mmCIF file with all atom_site columns, C-alpha atoms in Angstrom:
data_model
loop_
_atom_site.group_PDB
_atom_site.id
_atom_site.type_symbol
_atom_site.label_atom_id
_atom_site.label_alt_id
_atom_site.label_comp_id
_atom_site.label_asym_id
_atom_site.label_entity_id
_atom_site.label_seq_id
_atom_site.pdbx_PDB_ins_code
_atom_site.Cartn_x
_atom_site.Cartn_y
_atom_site.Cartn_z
_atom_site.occupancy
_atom_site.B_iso_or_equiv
_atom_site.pdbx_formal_charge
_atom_site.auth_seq_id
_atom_site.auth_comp_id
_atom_site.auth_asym_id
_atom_site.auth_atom_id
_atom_site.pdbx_PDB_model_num
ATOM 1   C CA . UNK A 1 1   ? 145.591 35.557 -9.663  1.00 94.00 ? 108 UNK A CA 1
ATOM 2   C CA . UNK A 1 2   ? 145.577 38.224 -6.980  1.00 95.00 ? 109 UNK A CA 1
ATOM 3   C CA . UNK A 1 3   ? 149.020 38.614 -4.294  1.00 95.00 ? 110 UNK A CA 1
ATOM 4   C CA . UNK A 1 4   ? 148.734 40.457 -1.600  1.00 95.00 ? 111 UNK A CA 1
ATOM 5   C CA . UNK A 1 5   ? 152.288 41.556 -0.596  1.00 89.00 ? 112 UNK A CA 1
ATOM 6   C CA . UNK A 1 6   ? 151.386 44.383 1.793   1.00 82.00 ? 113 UNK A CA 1
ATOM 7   C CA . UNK A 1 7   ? 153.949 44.990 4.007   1.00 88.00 ? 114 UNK A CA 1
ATOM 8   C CA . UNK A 1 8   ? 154.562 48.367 6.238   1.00 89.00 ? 115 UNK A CA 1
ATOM 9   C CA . UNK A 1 9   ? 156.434 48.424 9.301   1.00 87.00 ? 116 UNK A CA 1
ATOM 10  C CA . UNK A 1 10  ? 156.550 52.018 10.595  1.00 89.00 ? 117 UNK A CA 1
ATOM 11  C CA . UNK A 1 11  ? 158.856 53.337 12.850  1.00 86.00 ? 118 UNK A CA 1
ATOM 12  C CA . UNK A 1 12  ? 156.170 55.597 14.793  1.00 89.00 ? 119 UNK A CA 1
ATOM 13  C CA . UNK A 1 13  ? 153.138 55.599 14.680  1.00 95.00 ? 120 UNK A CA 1
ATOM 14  C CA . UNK A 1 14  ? 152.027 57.342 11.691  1.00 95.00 ? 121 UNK A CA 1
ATOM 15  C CA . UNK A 1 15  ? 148.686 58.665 10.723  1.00 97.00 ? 122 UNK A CA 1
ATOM 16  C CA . UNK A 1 16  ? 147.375 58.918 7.142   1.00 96.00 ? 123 UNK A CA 1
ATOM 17  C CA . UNK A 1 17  ? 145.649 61.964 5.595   1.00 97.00 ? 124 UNK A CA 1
ATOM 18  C CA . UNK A 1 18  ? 142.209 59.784 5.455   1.00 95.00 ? 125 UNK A CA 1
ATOM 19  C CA . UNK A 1 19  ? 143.315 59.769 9.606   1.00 96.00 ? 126 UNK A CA 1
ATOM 20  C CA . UNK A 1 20  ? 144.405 56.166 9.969   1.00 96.00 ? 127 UNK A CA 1
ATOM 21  C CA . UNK A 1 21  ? 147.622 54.486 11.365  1.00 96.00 ? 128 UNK A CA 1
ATOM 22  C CA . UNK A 1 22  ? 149.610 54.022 8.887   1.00 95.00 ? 129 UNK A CA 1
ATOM 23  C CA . UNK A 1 23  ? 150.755 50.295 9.257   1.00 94.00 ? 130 UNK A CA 1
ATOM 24  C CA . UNK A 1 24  ? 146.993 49.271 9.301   1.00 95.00 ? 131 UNK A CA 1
ATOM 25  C CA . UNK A 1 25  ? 146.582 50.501 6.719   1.00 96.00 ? 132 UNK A CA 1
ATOM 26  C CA . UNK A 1 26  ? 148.920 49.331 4.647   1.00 95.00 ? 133 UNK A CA 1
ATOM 27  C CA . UNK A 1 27  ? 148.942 45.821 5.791   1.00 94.00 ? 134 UNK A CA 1
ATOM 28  C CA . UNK A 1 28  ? 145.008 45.133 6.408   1.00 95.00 ? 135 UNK A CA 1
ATOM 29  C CA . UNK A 1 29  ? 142.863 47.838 5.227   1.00 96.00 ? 136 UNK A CA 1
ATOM 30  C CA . UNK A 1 30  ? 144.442 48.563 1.437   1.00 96.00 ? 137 UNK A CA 1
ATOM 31  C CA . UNK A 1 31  ? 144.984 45.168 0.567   1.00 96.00 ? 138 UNK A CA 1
ATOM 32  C CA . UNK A 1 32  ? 141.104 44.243 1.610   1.00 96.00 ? 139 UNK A CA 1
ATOM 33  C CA . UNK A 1 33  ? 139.970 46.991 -0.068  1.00 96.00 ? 140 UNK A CA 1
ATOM 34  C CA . UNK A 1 34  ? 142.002 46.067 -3.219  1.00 96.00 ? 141 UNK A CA 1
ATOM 35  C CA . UNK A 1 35  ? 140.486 42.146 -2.852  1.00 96.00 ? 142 UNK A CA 1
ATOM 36  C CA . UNK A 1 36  ? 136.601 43.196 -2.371  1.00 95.00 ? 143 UNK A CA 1
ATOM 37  C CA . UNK A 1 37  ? 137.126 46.215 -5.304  1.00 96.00 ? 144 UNK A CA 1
ATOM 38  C CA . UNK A 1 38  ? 138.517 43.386 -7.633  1.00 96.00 ? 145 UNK A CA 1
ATOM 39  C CA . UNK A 1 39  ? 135.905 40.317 -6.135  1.00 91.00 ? 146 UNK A CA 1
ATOM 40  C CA . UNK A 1 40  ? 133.367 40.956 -9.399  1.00 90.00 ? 147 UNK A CA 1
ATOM 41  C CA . UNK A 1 41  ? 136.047 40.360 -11.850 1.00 93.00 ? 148 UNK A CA 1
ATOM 42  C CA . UNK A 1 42  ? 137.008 37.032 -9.978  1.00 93.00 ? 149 UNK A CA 1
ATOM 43  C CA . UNK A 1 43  ? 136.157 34.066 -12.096 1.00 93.00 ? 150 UNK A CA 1
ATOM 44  C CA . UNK A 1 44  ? 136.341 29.971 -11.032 1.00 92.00 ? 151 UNK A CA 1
ATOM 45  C CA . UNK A 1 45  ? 139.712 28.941 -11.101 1.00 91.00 ? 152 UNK A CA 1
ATOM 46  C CA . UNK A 1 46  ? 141.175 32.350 -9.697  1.00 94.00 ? 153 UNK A CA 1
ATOM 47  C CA . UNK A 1 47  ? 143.770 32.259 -6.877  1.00 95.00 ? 154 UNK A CA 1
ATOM 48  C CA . UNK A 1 48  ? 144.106 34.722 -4.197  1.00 95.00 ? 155 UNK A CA 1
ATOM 49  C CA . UNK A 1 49  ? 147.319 34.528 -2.276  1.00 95.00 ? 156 UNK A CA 1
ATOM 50  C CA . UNK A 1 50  ? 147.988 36.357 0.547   1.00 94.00 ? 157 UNK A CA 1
ATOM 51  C CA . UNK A 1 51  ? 151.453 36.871 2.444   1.00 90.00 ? 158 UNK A CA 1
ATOM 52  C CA . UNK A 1 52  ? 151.260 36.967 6.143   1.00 88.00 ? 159 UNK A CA 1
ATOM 53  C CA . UNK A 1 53  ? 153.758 36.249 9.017   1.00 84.00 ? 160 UNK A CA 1
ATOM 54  C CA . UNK A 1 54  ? 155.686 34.027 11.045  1.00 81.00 ? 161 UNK A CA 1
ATOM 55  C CA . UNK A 1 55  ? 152.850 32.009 12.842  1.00 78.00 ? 162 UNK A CA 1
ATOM 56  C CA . UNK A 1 56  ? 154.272 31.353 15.982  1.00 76.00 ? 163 UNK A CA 1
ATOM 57  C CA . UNK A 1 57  ? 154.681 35.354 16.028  1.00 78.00 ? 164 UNK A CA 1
ATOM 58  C CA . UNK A 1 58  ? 151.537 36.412 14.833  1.00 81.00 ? 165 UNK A CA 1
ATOM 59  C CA . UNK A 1 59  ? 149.718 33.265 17.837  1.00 80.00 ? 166 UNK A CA 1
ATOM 60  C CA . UNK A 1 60  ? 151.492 35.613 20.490  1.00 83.00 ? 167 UNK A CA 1
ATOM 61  C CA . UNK A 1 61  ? 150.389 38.746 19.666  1.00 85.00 ? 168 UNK A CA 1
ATOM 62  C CA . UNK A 1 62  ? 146.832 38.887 18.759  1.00 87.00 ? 169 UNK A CA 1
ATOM 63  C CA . UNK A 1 63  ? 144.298 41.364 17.514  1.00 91.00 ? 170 UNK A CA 1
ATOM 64  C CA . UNK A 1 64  ? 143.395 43.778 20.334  1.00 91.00 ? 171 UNK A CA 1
ATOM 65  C CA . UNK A 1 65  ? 140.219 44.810 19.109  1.00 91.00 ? 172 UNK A CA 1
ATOM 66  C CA . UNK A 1 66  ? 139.702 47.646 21.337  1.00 93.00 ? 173 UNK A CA 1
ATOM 67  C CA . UNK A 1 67  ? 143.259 49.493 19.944  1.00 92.00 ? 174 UNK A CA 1
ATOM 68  C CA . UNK A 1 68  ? 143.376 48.222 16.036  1.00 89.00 ? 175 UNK A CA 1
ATOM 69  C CA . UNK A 1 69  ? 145.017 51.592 15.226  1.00 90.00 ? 176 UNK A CA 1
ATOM 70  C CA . UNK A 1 70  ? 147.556 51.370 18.099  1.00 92.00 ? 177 UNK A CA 1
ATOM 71  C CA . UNK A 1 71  ? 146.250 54.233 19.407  1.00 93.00 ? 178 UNK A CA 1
ATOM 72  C CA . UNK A 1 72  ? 146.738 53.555 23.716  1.00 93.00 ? 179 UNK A CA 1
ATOM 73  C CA . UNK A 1 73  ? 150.291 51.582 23.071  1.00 89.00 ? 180 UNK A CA 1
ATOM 74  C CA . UNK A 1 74  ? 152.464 52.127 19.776  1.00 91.00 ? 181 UNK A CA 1
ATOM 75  C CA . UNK A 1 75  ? 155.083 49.476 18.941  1.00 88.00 ? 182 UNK A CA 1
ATOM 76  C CA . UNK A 1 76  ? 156.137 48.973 15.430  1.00 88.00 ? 183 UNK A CA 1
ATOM 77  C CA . UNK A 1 77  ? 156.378 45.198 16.016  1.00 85.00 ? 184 UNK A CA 1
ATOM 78  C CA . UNK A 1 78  ? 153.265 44.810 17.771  1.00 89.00 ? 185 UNK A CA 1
ATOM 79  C CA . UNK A 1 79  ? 151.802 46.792 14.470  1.00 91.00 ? 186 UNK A CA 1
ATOM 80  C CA . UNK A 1 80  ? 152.941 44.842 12.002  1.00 89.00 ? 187 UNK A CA 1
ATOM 81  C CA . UNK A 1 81  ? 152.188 41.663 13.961  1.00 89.00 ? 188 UNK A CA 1
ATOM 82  C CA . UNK A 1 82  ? 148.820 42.591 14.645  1.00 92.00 ? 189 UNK A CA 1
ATOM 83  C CA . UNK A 1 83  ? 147.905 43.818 11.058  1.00 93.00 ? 190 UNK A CA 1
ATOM 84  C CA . UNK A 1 84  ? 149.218 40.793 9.511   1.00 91.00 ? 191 UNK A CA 1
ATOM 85  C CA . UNK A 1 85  ? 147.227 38.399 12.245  1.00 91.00 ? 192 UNK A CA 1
ATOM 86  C CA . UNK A 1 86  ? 144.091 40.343 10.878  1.00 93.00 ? 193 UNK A CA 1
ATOM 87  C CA . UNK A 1 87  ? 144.752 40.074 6.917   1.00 93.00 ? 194 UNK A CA 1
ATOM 88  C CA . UNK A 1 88  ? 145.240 36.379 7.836   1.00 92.00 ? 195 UNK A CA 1
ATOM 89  C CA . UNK A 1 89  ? 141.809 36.105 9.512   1.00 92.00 ? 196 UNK A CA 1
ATOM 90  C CA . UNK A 1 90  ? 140.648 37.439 6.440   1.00 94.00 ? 197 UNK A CA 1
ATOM 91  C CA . UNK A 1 91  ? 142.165 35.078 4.525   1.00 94.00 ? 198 UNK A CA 1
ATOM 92  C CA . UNK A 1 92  ? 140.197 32.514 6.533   1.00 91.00 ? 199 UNK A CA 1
ATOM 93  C CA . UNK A 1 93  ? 137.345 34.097 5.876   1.00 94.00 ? 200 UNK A CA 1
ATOM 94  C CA . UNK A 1 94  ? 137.603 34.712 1.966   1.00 94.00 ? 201 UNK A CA 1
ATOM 95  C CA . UNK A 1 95  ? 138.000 31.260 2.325   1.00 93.00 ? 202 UNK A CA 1
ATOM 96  C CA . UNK A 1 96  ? 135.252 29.736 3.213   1.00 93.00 ? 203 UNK A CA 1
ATOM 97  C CA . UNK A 1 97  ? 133.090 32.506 1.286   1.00 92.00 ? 204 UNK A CA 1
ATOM 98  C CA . UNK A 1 98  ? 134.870 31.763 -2.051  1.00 93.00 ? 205 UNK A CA 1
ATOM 99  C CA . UNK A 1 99  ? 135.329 28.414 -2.038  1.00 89.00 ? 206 UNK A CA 1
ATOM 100 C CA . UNK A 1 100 ? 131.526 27.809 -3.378  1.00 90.00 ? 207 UNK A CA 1
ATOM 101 C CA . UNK A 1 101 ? 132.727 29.520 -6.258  1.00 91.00 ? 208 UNK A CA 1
ATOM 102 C CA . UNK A 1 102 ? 135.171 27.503 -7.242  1.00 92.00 ? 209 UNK A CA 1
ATOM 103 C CA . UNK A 1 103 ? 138.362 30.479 -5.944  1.00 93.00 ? 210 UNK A CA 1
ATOM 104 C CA . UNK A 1 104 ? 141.238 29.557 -4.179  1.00 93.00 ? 211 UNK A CA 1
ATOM 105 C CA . UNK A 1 105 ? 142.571 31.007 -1.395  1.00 94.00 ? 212 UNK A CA 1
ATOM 106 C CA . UNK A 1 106 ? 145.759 30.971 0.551   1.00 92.00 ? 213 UNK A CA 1
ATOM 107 C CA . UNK A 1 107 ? 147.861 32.597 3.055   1.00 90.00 ? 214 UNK A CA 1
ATOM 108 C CA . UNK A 1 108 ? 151.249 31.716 4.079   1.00 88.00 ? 215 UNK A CA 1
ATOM 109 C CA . UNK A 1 109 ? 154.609 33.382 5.647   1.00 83.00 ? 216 UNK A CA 1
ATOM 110 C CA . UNK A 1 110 ? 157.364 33.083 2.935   1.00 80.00 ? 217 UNK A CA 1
ATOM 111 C CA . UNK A 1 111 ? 160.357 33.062 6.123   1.00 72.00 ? 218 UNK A CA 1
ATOM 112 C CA . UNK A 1 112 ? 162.604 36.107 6.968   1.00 71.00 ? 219 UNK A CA 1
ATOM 113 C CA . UNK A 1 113 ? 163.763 37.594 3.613   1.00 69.00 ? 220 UNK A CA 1
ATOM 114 C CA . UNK A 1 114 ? 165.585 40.600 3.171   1.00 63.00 ? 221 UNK A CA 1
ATOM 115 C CA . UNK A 1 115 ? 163.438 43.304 1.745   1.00 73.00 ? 222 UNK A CA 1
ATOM 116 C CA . UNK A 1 116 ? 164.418 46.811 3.268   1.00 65.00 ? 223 UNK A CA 1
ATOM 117 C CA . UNK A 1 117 ? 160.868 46.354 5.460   1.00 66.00 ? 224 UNK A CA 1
ATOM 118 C CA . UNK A 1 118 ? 162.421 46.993 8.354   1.00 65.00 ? 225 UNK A CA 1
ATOM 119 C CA . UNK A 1 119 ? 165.022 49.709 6.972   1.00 67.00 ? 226 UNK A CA 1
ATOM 120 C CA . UNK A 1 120 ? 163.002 52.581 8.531   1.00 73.00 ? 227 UNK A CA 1
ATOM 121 C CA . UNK A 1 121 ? 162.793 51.262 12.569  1.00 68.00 ? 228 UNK A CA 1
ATOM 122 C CA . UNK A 1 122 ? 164.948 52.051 15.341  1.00 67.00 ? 229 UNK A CA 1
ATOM 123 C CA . UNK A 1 123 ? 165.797 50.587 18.315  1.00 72.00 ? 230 UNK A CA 1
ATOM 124 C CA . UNK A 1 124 ? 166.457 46.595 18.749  1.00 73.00 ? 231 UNK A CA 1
ATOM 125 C CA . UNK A 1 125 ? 164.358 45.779 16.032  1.00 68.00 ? 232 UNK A CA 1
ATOM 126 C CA . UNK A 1 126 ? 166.817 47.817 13.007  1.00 69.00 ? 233 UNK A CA 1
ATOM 127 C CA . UNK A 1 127 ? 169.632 46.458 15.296  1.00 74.00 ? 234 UNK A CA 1
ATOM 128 C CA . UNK A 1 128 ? 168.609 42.807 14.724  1.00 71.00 ? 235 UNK A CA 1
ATOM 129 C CA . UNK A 1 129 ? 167.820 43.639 11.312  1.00 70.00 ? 236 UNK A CA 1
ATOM 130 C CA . UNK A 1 130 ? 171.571 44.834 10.409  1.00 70.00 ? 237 UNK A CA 1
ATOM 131 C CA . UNK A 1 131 ? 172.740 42.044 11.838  1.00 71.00 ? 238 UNK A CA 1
ATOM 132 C CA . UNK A 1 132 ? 170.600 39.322 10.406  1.00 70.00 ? 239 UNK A CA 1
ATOM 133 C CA . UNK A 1 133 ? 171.086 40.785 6.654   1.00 69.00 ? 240 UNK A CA 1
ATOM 134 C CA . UNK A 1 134 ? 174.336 39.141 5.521   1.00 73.00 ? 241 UNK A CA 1
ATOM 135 C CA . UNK A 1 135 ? 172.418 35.616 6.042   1.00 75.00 ? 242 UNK A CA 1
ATOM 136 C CA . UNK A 1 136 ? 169.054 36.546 5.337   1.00 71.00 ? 243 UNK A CA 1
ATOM 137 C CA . UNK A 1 137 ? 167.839 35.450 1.555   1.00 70.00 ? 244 UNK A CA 1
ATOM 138 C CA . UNK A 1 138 ? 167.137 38.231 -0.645  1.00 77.00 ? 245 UNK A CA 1
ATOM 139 C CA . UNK A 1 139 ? 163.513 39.235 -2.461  1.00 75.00 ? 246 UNK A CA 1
ATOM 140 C CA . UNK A 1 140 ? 163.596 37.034 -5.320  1.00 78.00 ? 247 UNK A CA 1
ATOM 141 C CA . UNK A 1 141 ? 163.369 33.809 -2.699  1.00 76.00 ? 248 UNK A CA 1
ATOM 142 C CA . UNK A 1 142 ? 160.800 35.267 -0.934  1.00 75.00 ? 249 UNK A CA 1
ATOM 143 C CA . UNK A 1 143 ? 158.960 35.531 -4.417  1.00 80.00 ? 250 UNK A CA 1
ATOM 144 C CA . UNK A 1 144 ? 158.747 31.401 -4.624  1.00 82.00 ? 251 UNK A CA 1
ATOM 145 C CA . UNK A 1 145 ? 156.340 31.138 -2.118  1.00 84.00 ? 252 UNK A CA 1
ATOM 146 C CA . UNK A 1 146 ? 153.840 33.483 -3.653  1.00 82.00 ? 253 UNK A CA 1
ATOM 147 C CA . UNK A 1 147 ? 154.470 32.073 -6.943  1.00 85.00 ? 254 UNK A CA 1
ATOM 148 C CA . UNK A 1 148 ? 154.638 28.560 -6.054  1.00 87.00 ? 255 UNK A CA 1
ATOM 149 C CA . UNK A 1 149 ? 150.364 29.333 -4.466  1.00 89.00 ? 256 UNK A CA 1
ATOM 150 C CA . UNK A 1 150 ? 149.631 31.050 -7.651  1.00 88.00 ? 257 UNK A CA 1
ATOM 151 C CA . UNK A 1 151 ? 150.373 28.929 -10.028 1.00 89.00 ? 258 UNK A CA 1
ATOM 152 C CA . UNK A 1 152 ? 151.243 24.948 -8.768  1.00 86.00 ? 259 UNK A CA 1
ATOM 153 C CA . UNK A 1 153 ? 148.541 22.428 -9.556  1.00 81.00 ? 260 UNK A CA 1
ATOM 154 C CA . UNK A 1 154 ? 149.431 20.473 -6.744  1.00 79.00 ? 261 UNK A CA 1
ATOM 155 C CA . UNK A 1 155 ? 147.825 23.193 -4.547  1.00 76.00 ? 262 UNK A CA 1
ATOM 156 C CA . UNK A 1 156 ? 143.939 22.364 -5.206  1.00 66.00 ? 263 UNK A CA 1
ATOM 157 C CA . UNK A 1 157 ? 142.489 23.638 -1.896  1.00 60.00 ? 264 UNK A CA 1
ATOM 158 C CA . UNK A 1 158 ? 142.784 26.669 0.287   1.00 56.00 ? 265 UNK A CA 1
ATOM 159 C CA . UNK A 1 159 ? 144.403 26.870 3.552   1.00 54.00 ? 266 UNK A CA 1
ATOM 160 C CA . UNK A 1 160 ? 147.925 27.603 5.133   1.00 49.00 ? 267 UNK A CA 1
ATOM 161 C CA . UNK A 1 161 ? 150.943 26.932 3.924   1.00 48.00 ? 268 UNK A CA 1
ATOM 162 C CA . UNK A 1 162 ? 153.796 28.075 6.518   1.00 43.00 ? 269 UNK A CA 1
#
């Protein structure tokens, strides 16, 4: 089983010492390199399970292909949104390439849990953070999801699961 739990929300855009925004990174780039560095060692049967977004979020803010590294218009929402629309289009695509061979593959948004993700922003977005905490589940709910796409038998073929 392979989770990808990539998850960066940067307050600025930040740029890496390989020269890449920072967010991208984390949340596209790092986990696909992780998933095609570890594809050999994938046997039938494996799972891959990758966490995305809110859906209805990630529908109204898609991939602008010509900024991927936010560099004409930073917004650390936009960021994250964006990233996390793209590792879910790859999802989609290990997908239907692995499926031959007999590996699952999901994606799926495991609802607003409180993780400390957004402990770093400013602005609205840390305001609505703070303010959402007290009713906001903690990690180890978020974890079921994940879990639950790793390991249920139920779960036989790949696809979404919001």
């Amino acid at each position: 089983v392979l989770v990808l739990n990539a998850a960066v929300i940067a307050p600025r855009r930040i740029i890496t010492v390989d020269g890449l925004e920072l967010t991208f990174v984390g949340n596209y780039l790092a986990p696909y390199l992780l998933t095609h560095l570890l594809m050999l060692r994938l046997a039938e049967g494996a799972r891959i399970v990758i966490m995305a977004a809110d859906p209805v979020l990630l529908a109204r803010t898609p991939v602008d292909l010509d900024d991927l590294q936010s560099e004409q218009r930073f917004s650390p929402a936009v960021s994250y949104m964006r990233s996390k629309n793209m590792i879910v289009m790859f999802a989609y695509a290990l997908a239907r390439r692995l499926g031959s061979r007999g590996i699952l593959v999901n994606s799926a948004h495991p609802g607003v849990i409180r993780t400390g993700l957004a402990d770093n922003t400013t602005g609205l977005l840390r305001v609505m953070t703070k303010l959402a905490n007290p009713f906001v589940p903690q990690a180890s709910v978020g974890a079921d999801t994940p879990v639950c796409l790793a390991t249920s038998a139920i779960i036989r073929s790949g696809g979404d699961f919001y």
